[in-house]
Short mmCIF file of C-alpha atoms in Angstrom, two decimals:
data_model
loop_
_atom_site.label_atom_id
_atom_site.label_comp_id
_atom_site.label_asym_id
_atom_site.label_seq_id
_atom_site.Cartn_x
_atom_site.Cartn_y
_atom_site.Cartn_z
CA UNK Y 17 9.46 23.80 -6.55
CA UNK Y 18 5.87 22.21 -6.83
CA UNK Y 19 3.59 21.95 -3.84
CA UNK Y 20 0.46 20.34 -6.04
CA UNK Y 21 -0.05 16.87 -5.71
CA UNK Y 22 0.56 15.19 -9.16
CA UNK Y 23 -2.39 12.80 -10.72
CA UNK Y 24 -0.26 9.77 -9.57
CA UNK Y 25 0.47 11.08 -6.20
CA UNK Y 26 -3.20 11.56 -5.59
CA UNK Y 27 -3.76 7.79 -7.08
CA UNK Y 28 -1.04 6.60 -4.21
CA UNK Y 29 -2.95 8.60 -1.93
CA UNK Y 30 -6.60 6.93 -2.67
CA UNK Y 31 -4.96 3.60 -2.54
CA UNK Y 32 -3.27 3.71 0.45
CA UNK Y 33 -6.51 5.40 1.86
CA UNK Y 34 -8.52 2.16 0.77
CA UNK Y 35 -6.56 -0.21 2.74
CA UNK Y 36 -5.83 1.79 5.88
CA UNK Y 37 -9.77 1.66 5.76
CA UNK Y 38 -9.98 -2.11 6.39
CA UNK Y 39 -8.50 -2.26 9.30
CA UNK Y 40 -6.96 -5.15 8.72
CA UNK Y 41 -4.59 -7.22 10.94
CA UNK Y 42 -2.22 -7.71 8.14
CA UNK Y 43 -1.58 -3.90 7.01
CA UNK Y 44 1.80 -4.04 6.14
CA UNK Y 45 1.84 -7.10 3.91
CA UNK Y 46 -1.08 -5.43 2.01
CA UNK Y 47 1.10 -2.14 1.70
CA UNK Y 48 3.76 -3.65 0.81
CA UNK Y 49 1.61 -5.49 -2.31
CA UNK Y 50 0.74 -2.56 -3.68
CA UNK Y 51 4.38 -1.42 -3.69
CA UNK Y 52 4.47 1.13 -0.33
CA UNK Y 53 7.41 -0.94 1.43
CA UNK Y 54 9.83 -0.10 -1.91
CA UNK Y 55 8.56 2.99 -2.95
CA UNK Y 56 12.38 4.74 -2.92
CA UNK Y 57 13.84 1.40 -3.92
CA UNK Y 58 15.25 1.80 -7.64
CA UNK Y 59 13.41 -0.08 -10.16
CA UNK Y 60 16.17 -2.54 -10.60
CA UNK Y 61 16.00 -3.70 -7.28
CA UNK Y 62 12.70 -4.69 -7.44
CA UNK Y 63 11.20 -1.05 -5.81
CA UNK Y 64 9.36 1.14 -7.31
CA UNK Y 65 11.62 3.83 -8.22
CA UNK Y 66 9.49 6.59 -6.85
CA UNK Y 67 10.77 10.14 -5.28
CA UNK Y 68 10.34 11.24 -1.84
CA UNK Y 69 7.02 13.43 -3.10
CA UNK Y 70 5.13 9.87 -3.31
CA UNK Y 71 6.85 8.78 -0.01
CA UNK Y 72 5.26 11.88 1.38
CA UNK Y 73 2.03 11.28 0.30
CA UNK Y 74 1.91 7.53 1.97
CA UNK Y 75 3.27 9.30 5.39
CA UNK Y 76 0.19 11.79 5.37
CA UNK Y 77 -2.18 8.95 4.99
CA UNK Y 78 -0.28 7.30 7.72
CA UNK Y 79 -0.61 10.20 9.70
CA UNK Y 80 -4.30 9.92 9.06
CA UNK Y 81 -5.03 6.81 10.87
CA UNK Y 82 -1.80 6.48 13.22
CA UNK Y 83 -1.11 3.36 11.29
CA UNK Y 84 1.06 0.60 13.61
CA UNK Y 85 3.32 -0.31 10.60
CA UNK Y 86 7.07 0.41 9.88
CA UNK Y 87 7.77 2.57 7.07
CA UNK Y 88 9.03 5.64 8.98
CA UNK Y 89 11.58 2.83 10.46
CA UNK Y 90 11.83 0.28 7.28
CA UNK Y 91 10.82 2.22 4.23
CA UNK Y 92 12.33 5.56 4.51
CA UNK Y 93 15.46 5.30 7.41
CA UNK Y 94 17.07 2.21 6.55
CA UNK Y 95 16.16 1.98 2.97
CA UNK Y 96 17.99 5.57 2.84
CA UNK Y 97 20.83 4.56 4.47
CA UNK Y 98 21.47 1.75 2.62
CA UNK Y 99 20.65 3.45 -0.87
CA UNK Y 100 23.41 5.84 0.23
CA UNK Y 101 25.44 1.96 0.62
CA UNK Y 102 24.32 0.87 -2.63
CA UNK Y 103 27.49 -0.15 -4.46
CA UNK Y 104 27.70 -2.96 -1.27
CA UNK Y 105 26.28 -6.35 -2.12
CA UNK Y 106 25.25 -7.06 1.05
CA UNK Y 107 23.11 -3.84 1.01
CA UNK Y 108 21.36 -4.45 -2.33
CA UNK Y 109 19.94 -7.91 -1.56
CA UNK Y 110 18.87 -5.92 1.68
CA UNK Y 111 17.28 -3.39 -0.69
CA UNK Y 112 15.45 -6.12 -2.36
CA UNK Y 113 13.90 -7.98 0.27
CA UNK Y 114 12.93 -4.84 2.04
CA UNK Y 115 11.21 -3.41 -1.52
CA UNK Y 116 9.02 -6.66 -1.26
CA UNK Y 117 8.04 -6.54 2.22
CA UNK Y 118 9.58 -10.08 3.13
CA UNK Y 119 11.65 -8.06 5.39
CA UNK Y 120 11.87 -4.90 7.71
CA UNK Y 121 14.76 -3.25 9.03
CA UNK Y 122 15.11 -0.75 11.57
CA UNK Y 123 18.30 1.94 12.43
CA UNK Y 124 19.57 1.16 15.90
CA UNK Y 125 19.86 5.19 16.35
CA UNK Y 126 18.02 6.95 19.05
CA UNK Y 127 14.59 7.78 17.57
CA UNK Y 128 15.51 11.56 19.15
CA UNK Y 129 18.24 11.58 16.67
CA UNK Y 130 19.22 14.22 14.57
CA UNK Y 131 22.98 15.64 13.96
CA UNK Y 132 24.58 13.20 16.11
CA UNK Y 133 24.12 9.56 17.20
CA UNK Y 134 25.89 6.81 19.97
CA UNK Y 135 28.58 4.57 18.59
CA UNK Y 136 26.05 1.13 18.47
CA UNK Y 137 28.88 -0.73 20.25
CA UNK Y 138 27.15 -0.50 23.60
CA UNK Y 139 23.49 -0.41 24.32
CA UNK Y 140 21.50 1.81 22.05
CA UNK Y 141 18.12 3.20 23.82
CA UNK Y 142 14.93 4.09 22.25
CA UNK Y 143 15.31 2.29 19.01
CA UNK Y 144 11.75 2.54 16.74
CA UNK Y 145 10.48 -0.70 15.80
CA UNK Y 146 13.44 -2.93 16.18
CA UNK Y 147 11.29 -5.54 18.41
CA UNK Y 148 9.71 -6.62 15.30
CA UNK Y 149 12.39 -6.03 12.95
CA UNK Y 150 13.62 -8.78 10.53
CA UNK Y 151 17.13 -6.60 10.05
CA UNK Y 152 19.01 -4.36 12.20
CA UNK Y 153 21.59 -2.19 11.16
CA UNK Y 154 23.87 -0.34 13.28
CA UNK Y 155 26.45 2.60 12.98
CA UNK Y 156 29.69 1.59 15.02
CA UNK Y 157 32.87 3.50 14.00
CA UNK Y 158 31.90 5.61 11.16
CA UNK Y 159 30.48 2.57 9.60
CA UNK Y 160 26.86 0.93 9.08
CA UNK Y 161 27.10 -2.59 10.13
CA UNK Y 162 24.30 -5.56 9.79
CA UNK Y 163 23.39 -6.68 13.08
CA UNK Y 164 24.39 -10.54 13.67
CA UNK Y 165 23.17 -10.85 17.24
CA UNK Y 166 21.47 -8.28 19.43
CA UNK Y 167 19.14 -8.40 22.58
CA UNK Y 168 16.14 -6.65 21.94
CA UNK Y 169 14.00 -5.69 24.76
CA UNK Y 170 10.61 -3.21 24.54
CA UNK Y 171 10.16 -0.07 26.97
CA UNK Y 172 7.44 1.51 27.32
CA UNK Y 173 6.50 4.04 24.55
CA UNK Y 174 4.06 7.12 25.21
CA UNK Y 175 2.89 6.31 21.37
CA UNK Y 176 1.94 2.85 21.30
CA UNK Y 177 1.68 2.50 17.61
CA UNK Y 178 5.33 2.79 17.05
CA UNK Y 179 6.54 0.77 20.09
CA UNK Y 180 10.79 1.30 21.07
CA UNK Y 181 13.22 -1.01 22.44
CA UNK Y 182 16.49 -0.89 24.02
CA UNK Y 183 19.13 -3.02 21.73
CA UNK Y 184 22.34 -4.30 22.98
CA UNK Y 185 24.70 -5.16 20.07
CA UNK Y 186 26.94 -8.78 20.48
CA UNK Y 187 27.94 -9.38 16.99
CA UNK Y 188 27.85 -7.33 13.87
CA UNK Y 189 29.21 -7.19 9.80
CA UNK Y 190 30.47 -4.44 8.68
CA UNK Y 191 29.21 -2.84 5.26
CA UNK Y 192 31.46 -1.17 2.74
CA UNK Y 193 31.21 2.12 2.49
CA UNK Y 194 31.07 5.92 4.78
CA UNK Y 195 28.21 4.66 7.00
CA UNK Y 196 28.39 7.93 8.99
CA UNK Y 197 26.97 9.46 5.81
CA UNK Y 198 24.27 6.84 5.43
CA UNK Y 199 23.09 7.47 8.31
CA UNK Y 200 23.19 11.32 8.12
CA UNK Y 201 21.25 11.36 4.98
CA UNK Y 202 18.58 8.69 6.49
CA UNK Y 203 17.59 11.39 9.81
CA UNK Y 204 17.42 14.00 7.05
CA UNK Y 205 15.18 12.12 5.02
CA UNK Y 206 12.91 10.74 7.81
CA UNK Y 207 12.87 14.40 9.16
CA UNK Y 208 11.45 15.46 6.24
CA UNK Y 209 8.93 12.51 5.71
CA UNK Y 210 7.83 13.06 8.99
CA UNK Y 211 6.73 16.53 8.54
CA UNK Y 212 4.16 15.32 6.01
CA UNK Y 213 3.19 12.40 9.03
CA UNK Y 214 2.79 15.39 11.14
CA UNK Y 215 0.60 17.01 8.41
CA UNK Y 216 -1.43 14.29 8.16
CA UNK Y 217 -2.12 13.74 11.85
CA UNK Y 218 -3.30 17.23 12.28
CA UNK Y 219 -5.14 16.93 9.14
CA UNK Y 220 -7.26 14.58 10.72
CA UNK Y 221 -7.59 16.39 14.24
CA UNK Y 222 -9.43 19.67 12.28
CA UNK Y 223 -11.84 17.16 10.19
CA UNK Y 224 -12.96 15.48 13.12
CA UNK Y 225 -13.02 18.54 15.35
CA UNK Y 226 -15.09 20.55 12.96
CA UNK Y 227 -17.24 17.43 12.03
CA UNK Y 228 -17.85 17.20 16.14
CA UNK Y 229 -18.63 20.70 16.24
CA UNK Y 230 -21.59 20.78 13.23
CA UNK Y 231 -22.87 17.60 15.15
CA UNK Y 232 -22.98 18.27 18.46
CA UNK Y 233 -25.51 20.65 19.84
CA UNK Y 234 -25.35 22.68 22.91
CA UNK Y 235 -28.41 25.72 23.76
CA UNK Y 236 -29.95 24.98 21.06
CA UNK Y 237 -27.44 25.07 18.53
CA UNK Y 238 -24.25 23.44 16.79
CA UNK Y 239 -21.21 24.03 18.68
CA UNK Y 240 -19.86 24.98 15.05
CA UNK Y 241 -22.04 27.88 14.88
CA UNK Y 242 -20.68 30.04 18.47
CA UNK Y 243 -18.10 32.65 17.36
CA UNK Y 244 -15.48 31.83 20.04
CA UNK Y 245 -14.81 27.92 17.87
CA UNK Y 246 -14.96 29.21 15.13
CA UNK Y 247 -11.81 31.40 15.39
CA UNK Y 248 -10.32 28.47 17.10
CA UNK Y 249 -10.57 26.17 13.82
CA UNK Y 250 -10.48 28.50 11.38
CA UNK Y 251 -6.88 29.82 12.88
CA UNK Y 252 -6.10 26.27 13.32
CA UNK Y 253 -6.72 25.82 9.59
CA UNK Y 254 -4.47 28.58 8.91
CA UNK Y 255 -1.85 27.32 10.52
CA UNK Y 256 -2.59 23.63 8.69
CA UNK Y 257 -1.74 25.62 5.13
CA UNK Y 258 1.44 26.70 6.29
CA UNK Y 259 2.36 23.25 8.06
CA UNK Y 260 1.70 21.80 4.49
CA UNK Y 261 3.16 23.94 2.54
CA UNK Y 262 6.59 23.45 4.23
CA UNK Y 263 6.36 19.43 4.68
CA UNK Y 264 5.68 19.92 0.45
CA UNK Y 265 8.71 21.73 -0.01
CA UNK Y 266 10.54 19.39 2.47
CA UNK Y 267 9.82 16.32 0.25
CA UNK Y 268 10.01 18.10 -2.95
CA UNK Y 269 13.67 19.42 -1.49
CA UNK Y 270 14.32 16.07 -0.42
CA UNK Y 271 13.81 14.65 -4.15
CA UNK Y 272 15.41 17.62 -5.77
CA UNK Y 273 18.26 17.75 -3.43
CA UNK Y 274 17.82 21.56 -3.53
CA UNK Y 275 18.04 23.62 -0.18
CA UNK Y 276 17.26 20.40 1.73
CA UNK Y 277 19.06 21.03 5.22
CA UNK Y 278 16.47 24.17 5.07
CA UNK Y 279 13.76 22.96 3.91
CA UNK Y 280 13.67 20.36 6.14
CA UNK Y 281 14.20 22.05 9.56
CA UNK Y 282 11.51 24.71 8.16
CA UNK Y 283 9.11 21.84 7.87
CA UNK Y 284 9.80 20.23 10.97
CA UNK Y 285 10.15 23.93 13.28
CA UNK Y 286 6.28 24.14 11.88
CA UNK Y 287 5.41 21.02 11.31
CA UNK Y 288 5.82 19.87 14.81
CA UNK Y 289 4.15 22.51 16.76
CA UNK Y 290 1.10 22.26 14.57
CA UNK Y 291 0.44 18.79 15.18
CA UNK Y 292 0.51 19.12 18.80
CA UNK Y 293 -1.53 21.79 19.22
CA UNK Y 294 -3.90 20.42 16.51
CA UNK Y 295 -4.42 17.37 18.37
CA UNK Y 296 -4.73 19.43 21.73
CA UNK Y 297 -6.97 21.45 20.26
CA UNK Y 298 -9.05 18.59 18.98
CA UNK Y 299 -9.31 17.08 22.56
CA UNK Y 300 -10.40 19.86 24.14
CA UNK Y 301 -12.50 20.86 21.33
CA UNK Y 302 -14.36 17.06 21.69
CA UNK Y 303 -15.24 17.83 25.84
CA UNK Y 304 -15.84 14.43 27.69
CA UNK Y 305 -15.70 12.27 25.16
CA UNK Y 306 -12.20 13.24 24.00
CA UNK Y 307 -10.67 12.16 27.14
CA UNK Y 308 -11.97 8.86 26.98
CA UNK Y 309 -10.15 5.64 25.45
CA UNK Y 310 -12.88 5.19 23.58
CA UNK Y 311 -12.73 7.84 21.14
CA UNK Y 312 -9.23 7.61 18.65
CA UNK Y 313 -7.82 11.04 19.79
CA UNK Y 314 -6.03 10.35 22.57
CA UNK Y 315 -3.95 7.99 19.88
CA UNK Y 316 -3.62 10.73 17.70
CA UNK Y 317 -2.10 13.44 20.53
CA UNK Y 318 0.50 10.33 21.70
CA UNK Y 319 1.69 10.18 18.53
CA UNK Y 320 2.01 13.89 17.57
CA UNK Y 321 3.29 14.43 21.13
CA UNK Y 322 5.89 11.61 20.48
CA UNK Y 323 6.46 13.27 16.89
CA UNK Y 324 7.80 16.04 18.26
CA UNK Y 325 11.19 14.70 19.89
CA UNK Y 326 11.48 12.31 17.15
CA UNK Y 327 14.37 13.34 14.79
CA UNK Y 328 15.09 16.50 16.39
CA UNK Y 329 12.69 18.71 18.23
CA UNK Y 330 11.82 21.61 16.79
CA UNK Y 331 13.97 24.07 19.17
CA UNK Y 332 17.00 21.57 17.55
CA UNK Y 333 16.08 22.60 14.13
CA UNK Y 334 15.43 25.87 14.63
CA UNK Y 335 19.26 26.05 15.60
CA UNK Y 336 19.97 24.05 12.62
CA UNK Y 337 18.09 26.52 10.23
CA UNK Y 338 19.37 29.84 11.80
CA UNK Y 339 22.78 29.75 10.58
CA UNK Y 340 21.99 27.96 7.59
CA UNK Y 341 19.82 31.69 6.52
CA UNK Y 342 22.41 33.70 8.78
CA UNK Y 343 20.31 34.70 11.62
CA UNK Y 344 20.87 34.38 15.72
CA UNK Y 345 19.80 30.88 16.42
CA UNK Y 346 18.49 30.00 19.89
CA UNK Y 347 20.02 28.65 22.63
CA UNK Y 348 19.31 24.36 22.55
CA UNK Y 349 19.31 22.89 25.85
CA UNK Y 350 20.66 19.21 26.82
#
């Protein structure tokens, strides 16, 4: 197990870091350029070839800026499943065309999924990014089917940056091959890519916060320098460490394929809570102006808030974990 970031990783990182600071209107063309939308795709399928370490690094800088693009969705969920669908011809020229960004796909699962999922035959709610997906794929029967014709239609999503729809499935093709597995293996991998998104987001929340708190003067002096805040980010910090350290051993579980089903719900049982309270913290922390729309961190709570019933709460995988380490799991509600 190695929690360092490599030389390359932290290469990825600045890269990805440079573009999310244009702000551009075309972000996930540009990521895609530089290789992001294939990163997990094997070399000969025109992908990178890259573990789930480096796919971990891109979600924390995603995290960062609450980035509107699809590679929880695109590059991680349905480029797993169909990986795990490989030897399917269909599925490789998928493979390809996703790698180069000329096409996204999204899972028609739940985005609350985790060790179950609705048969896609009927109307599938709360589907991430399939409004502007290219491809849809769908589990129906124990099998992963390519979406012929679907109605998609938006709801409203408390994170705006990753907007959900409602799809009703007319007319699919079926892929060869145990889709159930496919799609099992794709919520464990975006569980564990998301911890490091959760990272990242509260990664950002402390910066800012303590930035606010050196600038911004109150009796005389920096907020930063009264006792009671201090304790407040410096426990905060703490509890970053720990939130890293198990999204690190998530992704370098997930690339290993060593311990993953507990490494996993460990990252997202901590991961989760951090991020929420980070971003809480960082509101509250901010006065006034955090409460406005002006200032970013409402977008950043949303999304951590949002986060945390994505693929499994983190009550869910606690009762995942427990008997995986033989302990008395809690009780998980409806």
């Amino acid at each position: 197990m190695n929690l360092l970031y490599t030389d390359v990783e932290t290469d990825l990182r600045a890269s990805v870091a440079d573009l999310l600071g244009t702000h551009s209107t075309d972000l996930w063309p540009r990521l895609a350029a530089v290789g992001v939308s294939g990163l997990a795709v094997p070399e000969e399928l025109g992908g990178q070839g890259a573990s789930y370490r480096e796919l971990a690094v891109v979600a924390e800088e995603l995290g960062r800026s609450v980035a509107p693009v699809p590679f929880l969705t695109s590059a991680v969920l349905a480029t797993t499943a169909l990986l795990e669908l490989s030897e399917d011809a269909s599925a490789r020229s998928l493979l390809s065309r996703l790698s180069s960004g000329a096409a996204t796909a999204a899972l028609v699962v739940p985005l609350s999924s985790w060790e179950s999922w609705p048969d896609g035959r009927g109307l599938v709610r709360s589907v991430a990014d399939a409004g502007s997906a290219d491809v849809l794929l769908v589990p129906i029967e124990g099998r992963l089917h390519l979406v012929d014709a679907a109605d998609v239609t938006p709801v409203v999503a408390l994170d705006e940056t990753r907007p959900l729809a409602d799809v009703a499935i007319t007319a699919t093709t079926p892929l060869a091959g145990p889709g159930d597995d496919a799609v099992r293996a794709a919520l464990v991998a975006g569980a564990g890519i998301l911890a490091s998104e959760q990272v990242g987001i509260a990664t950002w929340c402390l910066e800012t916060t303590v930035a606010y708190l050196k600038e911004r003067h109150q009796f005389g002096r920096p907020l930063g320098s009264f006792q009671a805040l201090k304790h407040r980010v410096a426990d905060l910090w703490q509890s970053l460490v720990l939130a890293r350290a198990a999204a690190r051993h998530a992704a370098d579980a997930l690339t290993t394929g060593v311990d993953v089903p507990i490494a996993v719900s460990v990252a997202q049982s901590l991961c989760s809570t951090v991020a929420v309270r980070a971003a809480e913290e960082c509101l509250q922390l901010h006065g006034g102006i955090g409460m406005t729309w002006e200032h970013p961190v409402h977008r950043y709570l949303k999304r951590a808030k949002a986060n945390e019933i994505a693929l499994g709460t983190p009550t869910r995988h606690r009762a995942t974990l427990a008997p995986l380490v033989d302990l008395a799991g809690p009780t998980v509600g409806a």
